[in-house]
Short mmCIF file of C-alpha atoms in Angstrom, two decimals:
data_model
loop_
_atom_site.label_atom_id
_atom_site.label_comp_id
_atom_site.label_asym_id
_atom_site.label_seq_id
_atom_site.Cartn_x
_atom_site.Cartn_y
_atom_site.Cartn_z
CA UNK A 778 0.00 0.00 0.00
CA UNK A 779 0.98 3.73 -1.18
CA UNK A 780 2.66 6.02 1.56
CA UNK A 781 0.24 9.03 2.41
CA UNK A 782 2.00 12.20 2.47
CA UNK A 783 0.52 15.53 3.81
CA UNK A 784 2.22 18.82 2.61
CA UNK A 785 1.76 21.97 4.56
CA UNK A 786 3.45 25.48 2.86
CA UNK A 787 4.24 28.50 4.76
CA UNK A 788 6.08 31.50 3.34
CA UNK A 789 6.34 32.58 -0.40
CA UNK A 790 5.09 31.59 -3.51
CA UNK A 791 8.22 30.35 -4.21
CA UNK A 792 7.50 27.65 -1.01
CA UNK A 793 4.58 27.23 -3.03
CA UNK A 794 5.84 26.55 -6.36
CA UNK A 795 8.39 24.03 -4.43
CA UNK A 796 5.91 22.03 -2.68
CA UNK A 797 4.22 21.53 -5.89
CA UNK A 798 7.75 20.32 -7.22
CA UNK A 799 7.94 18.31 -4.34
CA UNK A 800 4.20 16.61 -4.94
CA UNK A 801 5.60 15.59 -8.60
CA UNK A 802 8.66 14.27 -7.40
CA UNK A 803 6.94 12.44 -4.80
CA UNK A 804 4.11 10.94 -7.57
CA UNK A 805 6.73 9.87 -9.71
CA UNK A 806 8.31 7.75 -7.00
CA UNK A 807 4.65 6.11 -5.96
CA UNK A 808 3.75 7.84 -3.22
CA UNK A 809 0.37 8.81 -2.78
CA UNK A 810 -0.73 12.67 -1.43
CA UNK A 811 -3.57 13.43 1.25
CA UNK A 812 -5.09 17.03 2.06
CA UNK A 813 -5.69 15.19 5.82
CA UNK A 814 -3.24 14.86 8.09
CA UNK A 815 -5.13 12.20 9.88
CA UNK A 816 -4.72 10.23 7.11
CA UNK A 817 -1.28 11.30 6.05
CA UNK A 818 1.86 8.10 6.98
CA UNK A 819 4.01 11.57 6.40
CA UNK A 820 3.66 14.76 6.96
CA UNK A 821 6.18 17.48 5.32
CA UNK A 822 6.50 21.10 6.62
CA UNK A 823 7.73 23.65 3.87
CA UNK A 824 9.56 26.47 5.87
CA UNK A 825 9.88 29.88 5.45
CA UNK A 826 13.26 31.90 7.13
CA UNK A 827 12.73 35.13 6.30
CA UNK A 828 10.80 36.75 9.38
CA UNK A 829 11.05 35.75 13.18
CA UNK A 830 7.22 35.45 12.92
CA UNK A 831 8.09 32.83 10.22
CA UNK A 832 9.94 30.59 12.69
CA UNK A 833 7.83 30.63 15.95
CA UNK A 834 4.73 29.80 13.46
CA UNK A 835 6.76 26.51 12.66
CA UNK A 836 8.37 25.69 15.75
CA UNK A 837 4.34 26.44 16.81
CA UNK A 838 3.29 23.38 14.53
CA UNK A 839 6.07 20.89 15.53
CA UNK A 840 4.26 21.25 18.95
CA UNK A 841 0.99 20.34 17.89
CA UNK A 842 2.41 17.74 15.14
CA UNK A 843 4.57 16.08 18.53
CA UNK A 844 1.48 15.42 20.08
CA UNK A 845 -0.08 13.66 17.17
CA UNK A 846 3.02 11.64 17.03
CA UNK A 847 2.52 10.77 20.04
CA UNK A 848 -0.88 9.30 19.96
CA UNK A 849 0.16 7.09 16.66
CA UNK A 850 2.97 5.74 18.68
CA UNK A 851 5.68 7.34 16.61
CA UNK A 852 4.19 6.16 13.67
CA UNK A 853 4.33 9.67 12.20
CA UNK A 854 7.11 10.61 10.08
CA UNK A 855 8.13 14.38 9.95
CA UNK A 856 10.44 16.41 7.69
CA UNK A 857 11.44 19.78 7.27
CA UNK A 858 12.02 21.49 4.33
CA UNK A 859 12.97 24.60 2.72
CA UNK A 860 15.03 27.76 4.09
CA UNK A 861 14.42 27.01 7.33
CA UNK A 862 15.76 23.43 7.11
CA UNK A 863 18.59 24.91 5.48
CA UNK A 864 19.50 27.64 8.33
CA UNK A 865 18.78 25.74 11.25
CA UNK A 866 19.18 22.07 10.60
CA UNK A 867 20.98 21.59 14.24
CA UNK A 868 18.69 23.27 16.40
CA UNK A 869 15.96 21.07 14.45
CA UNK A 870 17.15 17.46 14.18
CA UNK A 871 18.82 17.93 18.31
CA UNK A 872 16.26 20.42 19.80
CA UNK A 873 13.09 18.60 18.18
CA UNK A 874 13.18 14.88 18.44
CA UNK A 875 9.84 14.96 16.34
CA UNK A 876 11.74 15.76 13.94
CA UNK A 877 13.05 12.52 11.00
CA UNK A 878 15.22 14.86 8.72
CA UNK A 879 15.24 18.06 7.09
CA UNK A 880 16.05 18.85 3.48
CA UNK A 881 16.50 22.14 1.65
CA UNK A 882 15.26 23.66 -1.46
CA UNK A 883 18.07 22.25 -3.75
CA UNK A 884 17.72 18.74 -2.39
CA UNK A 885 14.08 17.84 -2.79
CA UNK A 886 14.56 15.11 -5.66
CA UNK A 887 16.35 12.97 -2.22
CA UNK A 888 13.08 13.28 -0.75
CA UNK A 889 12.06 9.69 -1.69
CA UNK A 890 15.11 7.42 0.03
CA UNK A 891 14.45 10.27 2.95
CA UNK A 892 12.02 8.92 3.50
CA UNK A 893 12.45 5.93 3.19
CA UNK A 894 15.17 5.83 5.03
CA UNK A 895 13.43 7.05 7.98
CA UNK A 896 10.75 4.21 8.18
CA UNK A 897 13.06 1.63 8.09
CA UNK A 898 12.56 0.76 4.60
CA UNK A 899 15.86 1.60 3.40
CA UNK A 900 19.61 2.18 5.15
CA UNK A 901 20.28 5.59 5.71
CA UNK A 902 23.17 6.54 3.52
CA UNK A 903 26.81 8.44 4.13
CA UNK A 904 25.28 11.58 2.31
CA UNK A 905 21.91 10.97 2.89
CA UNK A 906 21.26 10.61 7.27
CA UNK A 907 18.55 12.60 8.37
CA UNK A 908 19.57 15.62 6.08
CA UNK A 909 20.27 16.69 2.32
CA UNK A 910 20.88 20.30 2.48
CA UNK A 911 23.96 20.64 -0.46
CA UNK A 912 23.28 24.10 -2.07
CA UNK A 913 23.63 23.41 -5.71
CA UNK A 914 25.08 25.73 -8.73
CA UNK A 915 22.62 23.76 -11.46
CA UNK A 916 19.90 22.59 -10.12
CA UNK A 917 16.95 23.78 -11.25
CA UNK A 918 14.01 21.11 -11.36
CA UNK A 919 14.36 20.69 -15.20
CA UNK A 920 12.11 18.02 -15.92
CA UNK A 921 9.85 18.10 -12.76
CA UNK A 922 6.07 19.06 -13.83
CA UNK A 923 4.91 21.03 -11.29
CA UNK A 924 1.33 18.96 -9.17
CA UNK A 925 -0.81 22.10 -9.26
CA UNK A 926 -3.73 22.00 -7.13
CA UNK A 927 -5.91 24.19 -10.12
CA UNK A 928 -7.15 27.55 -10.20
CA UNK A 929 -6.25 30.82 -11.93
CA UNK A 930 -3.14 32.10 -11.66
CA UNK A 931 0.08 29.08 -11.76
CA UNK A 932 3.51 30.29 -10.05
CA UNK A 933 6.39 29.49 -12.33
CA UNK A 934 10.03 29.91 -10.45
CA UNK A 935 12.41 31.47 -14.07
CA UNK A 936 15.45 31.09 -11.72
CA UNK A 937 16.44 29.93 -8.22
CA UNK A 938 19.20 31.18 -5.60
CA UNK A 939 20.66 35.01 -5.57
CA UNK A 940 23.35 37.10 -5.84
CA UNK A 941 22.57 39.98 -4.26
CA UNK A 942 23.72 39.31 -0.53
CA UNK A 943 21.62 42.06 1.12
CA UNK A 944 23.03 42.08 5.06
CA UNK A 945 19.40 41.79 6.71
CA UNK A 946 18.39 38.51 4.09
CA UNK A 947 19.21 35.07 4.48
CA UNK A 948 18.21 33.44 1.00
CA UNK A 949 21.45 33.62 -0.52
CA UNK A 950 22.44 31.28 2.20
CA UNK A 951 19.34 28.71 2.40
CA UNK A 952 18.67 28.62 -1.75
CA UNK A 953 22.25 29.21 -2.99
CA UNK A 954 24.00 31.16 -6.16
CA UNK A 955 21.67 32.29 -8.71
CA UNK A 956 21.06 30.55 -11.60
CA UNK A 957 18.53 30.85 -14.72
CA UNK A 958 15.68 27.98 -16.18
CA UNK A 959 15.72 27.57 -20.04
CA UNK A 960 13.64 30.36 -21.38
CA UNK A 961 12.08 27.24 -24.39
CA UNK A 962 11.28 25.25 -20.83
CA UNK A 963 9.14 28.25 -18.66
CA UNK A 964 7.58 28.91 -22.30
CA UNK A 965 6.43 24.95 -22.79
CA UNK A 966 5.46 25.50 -19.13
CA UNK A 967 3.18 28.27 -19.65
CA UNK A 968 1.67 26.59 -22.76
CA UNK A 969 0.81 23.20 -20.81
CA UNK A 970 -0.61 25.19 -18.44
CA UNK A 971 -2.81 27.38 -20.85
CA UNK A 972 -3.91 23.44 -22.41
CA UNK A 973 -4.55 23.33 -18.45
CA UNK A 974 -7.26 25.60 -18.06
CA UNK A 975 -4.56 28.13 -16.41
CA UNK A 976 -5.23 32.02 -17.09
CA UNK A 977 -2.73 33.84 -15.52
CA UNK A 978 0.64 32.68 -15.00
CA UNK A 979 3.55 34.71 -12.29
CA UNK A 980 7.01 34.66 -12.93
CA UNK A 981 8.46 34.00 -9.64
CA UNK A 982 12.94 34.78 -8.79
CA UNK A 983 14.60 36.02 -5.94
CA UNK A 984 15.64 39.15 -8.29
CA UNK A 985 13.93 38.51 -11.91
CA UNK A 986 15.78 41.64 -13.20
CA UNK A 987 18.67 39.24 -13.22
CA UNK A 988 17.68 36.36 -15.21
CA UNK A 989 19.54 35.37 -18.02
CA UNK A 990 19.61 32.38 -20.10
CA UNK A 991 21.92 32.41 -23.48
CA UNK A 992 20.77 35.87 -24.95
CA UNK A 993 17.63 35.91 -23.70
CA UNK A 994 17.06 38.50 -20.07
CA UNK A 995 13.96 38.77 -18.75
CA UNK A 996 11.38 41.35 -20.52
CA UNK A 997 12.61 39.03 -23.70
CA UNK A 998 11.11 36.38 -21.56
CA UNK A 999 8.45 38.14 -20.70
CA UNK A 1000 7.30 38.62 -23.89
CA UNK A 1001 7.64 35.14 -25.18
CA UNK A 1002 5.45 34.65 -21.88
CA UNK A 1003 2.62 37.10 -22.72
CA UNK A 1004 2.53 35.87 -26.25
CA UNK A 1005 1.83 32.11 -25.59
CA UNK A 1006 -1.94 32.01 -27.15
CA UNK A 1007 -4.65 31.46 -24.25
CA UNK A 1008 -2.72 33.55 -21.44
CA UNK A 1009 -4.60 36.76 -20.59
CA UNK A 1010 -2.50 37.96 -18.16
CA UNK A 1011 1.62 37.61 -16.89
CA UNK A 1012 2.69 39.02 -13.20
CA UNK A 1013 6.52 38.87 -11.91
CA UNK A 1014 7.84 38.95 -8.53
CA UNK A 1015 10.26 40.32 -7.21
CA UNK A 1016 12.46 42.78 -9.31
CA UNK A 1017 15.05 44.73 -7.49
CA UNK A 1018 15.44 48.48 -7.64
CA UNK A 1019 19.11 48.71 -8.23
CA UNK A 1020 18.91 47.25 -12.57
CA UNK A 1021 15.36 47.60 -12.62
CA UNK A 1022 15.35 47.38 -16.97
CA UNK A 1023 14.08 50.31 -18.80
CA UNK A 1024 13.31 47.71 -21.86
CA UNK A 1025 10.91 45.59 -19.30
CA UNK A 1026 8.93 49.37 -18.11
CA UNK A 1027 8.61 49.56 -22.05
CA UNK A 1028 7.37 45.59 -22.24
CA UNK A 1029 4.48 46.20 -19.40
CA UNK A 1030 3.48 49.49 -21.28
CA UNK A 1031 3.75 47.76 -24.32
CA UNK A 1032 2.00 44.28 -24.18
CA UNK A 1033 -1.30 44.41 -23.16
CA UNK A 1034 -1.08 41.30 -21.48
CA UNK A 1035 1.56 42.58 -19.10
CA UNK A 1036 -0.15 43.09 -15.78
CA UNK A 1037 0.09 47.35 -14.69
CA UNK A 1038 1.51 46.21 -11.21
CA UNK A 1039 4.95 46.23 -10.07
CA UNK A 1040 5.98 45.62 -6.95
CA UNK A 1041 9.31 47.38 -5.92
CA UNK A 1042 11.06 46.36 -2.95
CA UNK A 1043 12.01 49.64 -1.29
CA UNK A 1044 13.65 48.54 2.38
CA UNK A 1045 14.68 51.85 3.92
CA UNK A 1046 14.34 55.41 2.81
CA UNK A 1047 17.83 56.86 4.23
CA UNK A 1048 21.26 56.56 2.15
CA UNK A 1049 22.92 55.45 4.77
CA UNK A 1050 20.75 52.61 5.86
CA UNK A 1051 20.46 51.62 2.62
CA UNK A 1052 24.47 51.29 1.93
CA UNK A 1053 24.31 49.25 5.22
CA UNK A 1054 21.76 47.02 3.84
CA UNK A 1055 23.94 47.15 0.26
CA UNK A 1056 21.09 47.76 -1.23
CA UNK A 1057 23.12 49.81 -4.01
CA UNK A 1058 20.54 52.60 -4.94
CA UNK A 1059 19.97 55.74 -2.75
CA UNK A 1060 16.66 57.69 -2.02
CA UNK A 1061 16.36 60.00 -4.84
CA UNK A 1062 17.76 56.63 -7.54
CA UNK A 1063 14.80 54.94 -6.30
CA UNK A 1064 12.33 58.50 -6.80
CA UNK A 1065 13.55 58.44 -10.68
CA UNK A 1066 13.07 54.90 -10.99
CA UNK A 1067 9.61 55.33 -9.68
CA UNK A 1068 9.12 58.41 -12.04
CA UNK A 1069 10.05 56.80 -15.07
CA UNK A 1070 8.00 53.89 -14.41
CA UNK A 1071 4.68 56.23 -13.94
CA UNK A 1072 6.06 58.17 -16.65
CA UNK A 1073 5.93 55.21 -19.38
CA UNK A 1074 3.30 53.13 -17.51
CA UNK A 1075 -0.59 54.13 -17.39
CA UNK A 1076 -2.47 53.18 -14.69
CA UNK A 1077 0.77 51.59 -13.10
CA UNK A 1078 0.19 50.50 -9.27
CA UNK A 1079 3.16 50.35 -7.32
CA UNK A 1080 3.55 48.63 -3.80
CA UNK A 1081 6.45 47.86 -1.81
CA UNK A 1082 8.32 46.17 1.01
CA UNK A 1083 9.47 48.35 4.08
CA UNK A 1084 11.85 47.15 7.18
CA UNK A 1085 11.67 49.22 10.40
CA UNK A 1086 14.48 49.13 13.06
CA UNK A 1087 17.50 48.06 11.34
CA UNK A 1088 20.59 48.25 13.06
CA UNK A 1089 21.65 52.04 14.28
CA UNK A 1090 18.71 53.27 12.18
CA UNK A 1091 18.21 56.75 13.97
CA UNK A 1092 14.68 57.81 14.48
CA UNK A 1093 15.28 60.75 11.93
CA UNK A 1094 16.33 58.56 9.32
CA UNK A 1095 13.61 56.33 9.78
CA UNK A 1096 12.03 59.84 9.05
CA UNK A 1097 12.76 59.41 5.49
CA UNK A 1098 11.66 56.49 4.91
CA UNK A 1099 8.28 57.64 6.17
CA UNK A 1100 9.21 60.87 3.77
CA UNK A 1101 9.30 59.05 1.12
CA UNK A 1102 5.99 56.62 1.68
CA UNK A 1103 4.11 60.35 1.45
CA UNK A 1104 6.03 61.09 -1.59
CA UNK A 1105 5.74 58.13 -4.00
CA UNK A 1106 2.15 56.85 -2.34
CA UNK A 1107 2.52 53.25 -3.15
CA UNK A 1108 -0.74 51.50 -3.40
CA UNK A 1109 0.54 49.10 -0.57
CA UNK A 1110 3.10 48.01 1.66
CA UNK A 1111 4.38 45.65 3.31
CA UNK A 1112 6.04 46.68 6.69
CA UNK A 1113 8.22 44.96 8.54
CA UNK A 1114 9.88 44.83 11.95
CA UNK A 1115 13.42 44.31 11.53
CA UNK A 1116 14.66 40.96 13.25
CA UNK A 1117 18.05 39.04 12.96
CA UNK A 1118 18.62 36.00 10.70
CA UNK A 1119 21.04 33.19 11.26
CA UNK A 1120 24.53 33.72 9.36
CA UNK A 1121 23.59 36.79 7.40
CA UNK A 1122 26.24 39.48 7.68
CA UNK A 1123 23.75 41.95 9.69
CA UNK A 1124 23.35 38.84 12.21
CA UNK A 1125 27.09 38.71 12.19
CA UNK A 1126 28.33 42.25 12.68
CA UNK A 1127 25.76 44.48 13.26
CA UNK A 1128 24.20 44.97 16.36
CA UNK A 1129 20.68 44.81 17.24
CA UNK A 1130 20.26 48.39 18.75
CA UNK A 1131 17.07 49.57 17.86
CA UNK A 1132 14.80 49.11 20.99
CA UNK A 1133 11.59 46.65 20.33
CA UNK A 1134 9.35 49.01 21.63
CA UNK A 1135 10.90 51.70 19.08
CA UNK A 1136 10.54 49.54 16.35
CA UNK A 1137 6.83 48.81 17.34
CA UNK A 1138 6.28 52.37 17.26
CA UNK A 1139 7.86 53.30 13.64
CA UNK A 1140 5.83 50.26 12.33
CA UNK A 1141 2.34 51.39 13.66
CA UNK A 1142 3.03 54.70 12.40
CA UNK A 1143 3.87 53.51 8.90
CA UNK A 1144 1.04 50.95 8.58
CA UNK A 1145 -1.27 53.57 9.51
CA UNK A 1146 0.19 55.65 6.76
CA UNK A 1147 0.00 53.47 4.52
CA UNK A 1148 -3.81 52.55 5.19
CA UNK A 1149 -4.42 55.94 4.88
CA UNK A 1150 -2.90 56.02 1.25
CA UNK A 1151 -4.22 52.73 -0.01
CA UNK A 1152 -7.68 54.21 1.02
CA UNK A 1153 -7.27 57.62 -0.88
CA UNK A 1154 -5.60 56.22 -3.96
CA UNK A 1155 -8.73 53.69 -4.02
CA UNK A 1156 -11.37 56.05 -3.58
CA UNK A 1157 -10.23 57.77 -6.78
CA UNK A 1158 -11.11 54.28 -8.73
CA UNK A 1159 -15.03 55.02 -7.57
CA UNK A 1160 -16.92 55.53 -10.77
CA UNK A 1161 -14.11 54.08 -12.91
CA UNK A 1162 -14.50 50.64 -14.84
CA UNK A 1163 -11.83 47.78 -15.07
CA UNK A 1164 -11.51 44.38 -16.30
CA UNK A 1165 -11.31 41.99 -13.20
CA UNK A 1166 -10.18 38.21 -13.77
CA UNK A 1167 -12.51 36.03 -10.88
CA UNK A 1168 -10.14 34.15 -8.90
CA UNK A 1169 -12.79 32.76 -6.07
CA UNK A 1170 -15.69 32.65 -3.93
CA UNK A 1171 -15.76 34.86 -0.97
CA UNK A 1172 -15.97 32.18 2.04
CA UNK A 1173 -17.22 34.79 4.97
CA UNK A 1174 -19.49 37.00 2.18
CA UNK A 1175 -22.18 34.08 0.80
CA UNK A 1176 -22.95 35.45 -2.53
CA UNK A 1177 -19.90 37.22 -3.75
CA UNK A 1178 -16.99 36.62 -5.74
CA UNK A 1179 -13.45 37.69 -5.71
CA UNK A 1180 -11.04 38.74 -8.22
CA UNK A 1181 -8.17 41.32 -9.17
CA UNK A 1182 -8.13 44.43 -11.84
CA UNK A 1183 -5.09 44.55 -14.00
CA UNK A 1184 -3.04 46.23 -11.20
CA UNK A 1185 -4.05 43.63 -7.97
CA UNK A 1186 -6.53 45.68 -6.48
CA UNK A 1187 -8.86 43.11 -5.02
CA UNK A 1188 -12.57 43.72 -6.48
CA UNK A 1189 -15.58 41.84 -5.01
CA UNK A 1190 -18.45 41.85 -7.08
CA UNK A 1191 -21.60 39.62 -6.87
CA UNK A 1192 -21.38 35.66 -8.12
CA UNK A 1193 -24.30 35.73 -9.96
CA UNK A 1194 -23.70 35.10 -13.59
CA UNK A 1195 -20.21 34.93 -12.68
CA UNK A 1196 -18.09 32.12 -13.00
CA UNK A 1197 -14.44 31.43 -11.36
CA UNK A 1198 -12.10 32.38 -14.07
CA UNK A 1199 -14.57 34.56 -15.84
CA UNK A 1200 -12.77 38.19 -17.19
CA UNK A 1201 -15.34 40.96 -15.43
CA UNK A 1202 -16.02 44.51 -16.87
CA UNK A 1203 -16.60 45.67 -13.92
CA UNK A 1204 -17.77 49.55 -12.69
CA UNK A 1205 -16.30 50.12 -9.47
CA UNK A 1206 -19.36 51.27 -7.07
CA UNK A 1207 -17.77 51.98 -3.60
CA UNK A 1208 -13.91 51.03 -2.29
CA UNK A 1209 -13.54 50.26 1.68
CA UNK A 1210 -9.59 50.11 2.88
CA UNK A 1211 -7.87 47.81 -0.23
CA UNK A 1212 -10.71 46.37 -1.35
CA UNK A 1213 -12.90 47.72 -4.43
CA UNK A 1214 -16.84 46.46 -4.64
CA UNK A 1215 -18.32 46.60 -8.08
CA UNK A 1216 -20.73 45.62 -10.21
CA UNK A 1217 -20.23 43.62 -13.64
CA UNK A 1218 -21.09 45.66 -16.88
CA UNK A 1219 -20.41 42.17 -19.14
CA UNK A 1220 -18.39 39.00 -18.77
CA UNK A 1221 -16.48 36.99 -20.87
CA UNK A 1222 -15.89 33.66 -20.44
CA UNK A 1223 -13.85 30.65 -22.45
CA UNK A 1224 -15.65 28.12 -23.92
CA UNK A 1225 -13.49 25.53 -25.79
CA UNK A 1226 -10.49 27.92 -26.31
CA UNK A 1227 -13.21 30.86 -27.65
CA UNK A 1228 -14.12 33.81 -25.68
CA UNK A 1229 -17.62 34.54 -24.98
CA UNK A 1230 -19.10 37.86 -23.95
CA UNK A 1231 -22.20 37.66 -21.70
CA UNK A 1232 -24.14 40.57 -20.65
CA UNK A 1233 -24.34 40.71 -16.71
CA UNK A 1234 -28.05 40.84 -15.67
#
């Protein structure tokens, strides 16, 4: 009888474009996946490592998954994977007996004789004893079709690992050096997915700006992307400020299936802070890059990702960070506390100064800021009409639907005559916070490969 193996994914899409690596690889091999962990012979925890918050969540589930171990007489087998298998295998496998072996991003086609190995079924091996966590220069899944569980939008990873080495982030140490798919294998991806019932497709790297594969960078790719017949719409995360392409701002205005949001990492809004972080662009590089993009880009929606509290930040150069969040007026942020991560280089040398109850108090004023913004900028949309791609049912509003304009904004709109992955012309009636309500104008829908347009009663 087949193995049952639960999967449970915290963190990025990128954690969730590896655990549906992981399902394939598993498949291949004969196992057999379950969406209950009552039923599940092994359960497999995919880790995030990039927030505190991140870690106690986990270390929070090992807990609860000890005492089901427990009452199945150690019959449950548990691994670890992803960055935080990577970063803190030791205090894991000796602090968490629960625990049967961890593996990291670059080592999930071991996963099979892991597991194996830890039931007994096979001897452990030299290189293979409760851990596979070698960081590899090559690998990049080639091969592996990603299990998808269905929906709208499919995550596609272009490249793994990065270069950058920013002091405050720990991936280049849990995924490794950066390195590029084949831009013919994302494209056959895209177009199995589109045979798939698949509308929307993201392009997922560490720093996409980077991605290179022969001749071809990445608004080359994402053109071949946005071409592939049947895709109505191509998203990317996460670019990096510091060789943010003009040629890509030129491919989002360009192609109309190029999705008007960009999300821009900003970090800090003082010089200094910023050379600390090596972030390698200063305030007012970031303000032009920002310009040029609204310049070139109608309708362009910009939101970004903001760390409070890093080391010796002074409370006036938090200041201009907060400065700057007035200027620009992203559409929305995501504000962070800054905490340390294991073996990065702020962990190493820089010292944790910035009192907690400080940091608590720059963050609360930002978010508030920020929900202040988000609200204005989506009160202007009232009145306006956009096209909005239904992505699901709205579990705690009976009745409703939910989808996303061109440029994310979230739009709820009623589900009658509505279908999930139905396109929505929808009028925008009221906005509360980041959410838009509307109501649909007409809807098209395809029906064996052919669009229809519906009138919405």
């Amino acid at each position: 009888m087949a193995l049952q193996v639960h999967i449970e994914t915290y963190g990025c899409q990128m954690n969730e474009y590896d655990s549906e690596l992981v399902k394939s690889i598993l498949v291949q091999r004969g196992f057999e996946l379950s969406d209950r962990l009552e039923r599940a012979d092994v359960v497999l925890i995919n880790t995030c490592a990039i927030r505190e918050k991140a870690h106690q969540k986990i270390y929070g589930r090992l807990q609860q998954l000890k005492r089901e171990r427990a009452l199945r007489r150690n019959e449950l087998t548990i691994g670890i994977l992803g960055c935080m298998a990577q970063n803190l295998k030791q205090d894991l496998l000796d602090g968490h007996g629960e625990v049967d072996f961890v593996a990291g991003p670059d080592s999930y086609r071991h996963l099979p004789e892991l597991i194996d190995a830890s039931r007994g079924v096979i001897e452990p091996s030299a290189t293979l004893d409760k851990t596979a966590l070698k960081l590899s220069t090559t690998e990049t899944y080639t091969g592996v079709d990603p299990v998808r569980s269905g929906g709208v939008n499919a995550w596609i990873a272009i490249m793994r690992g990065c270069d950058n080495m920013c002091t405050f982030c720990v991936v280049p140490y849990t995924r490794g050096r950066e390195r590029s798919r084949d831009a013919d294998g994302v494209v056959a991806e895209v177009q199995a997915l589109v045979r798939d019932g698949y509308k929307q497709v993201t392009l997922l790297g560490q720093n996409v700006n980077s991605y290179r594969h022969g001749d071809v960078r990445f608004a080359d790719l994402m053109r071949r992307v946005a071409d592939v017949p049947g895709i109505e719409r191509v998203r990317f995360t996460s670019p990096h400020p510091k060789d943010f392409p003009t040629d890509l701002i030129r491919a989002i205005a360009d192609h109309p299936k190029l999705c008007t949001h960009i999300h821009l990492p900003l970090q800090a809004g003082n010089d200094r802070v910023l050379d600390l972080m090596r972030r390698t662009y200063t305030n007012a590089e970031f303000r032009a890059l920002v310009d040029e993009m609204r310049a070139t880009i109608p309708g362009l929606a910009l939101t970004t990702d903001i760390i409070v509290g890093f080391p010796t930040e002074t409370a006036a150069e938090y200041e201009e960070t907060q400065q700057l969040m007035e200027d620009v007026r992203f559409d929305s942020a995501f504000i962070f506390k800054y905490s340390e991560r294991q073996g990065t280089y702020a962990q190493r040398k820089l010292r944790d100064d910035v009192p907690a109850n400080e940091k608590t108090r720059r963050i609360v004023e930002l978010v508030a800021l920020q929900k202040q913004i988000t609200g204005e900028i989506n009160q202007t949309l009232v009145g306006t009409t956009h096209d909005v791609l239904i992505e699901d049912a709205v579990d705690k509003q009976p009745g409703f639907v939910s989808g996303r304009t061109d440029s994310f904004k979230r739009t709820l709109l009623s589900a009658e005559g509505v279908e999930i992955g139905d396109t929505v012309r929808v009028e925008i009636e009221r906005a509360r916070g980041a959410t838009l309500y509307g109501r649909a104008l007409n809807v098209t829908r395809q029906t064996s490969g052919h669009p229809r347009i519906a009138e919405a009663a």
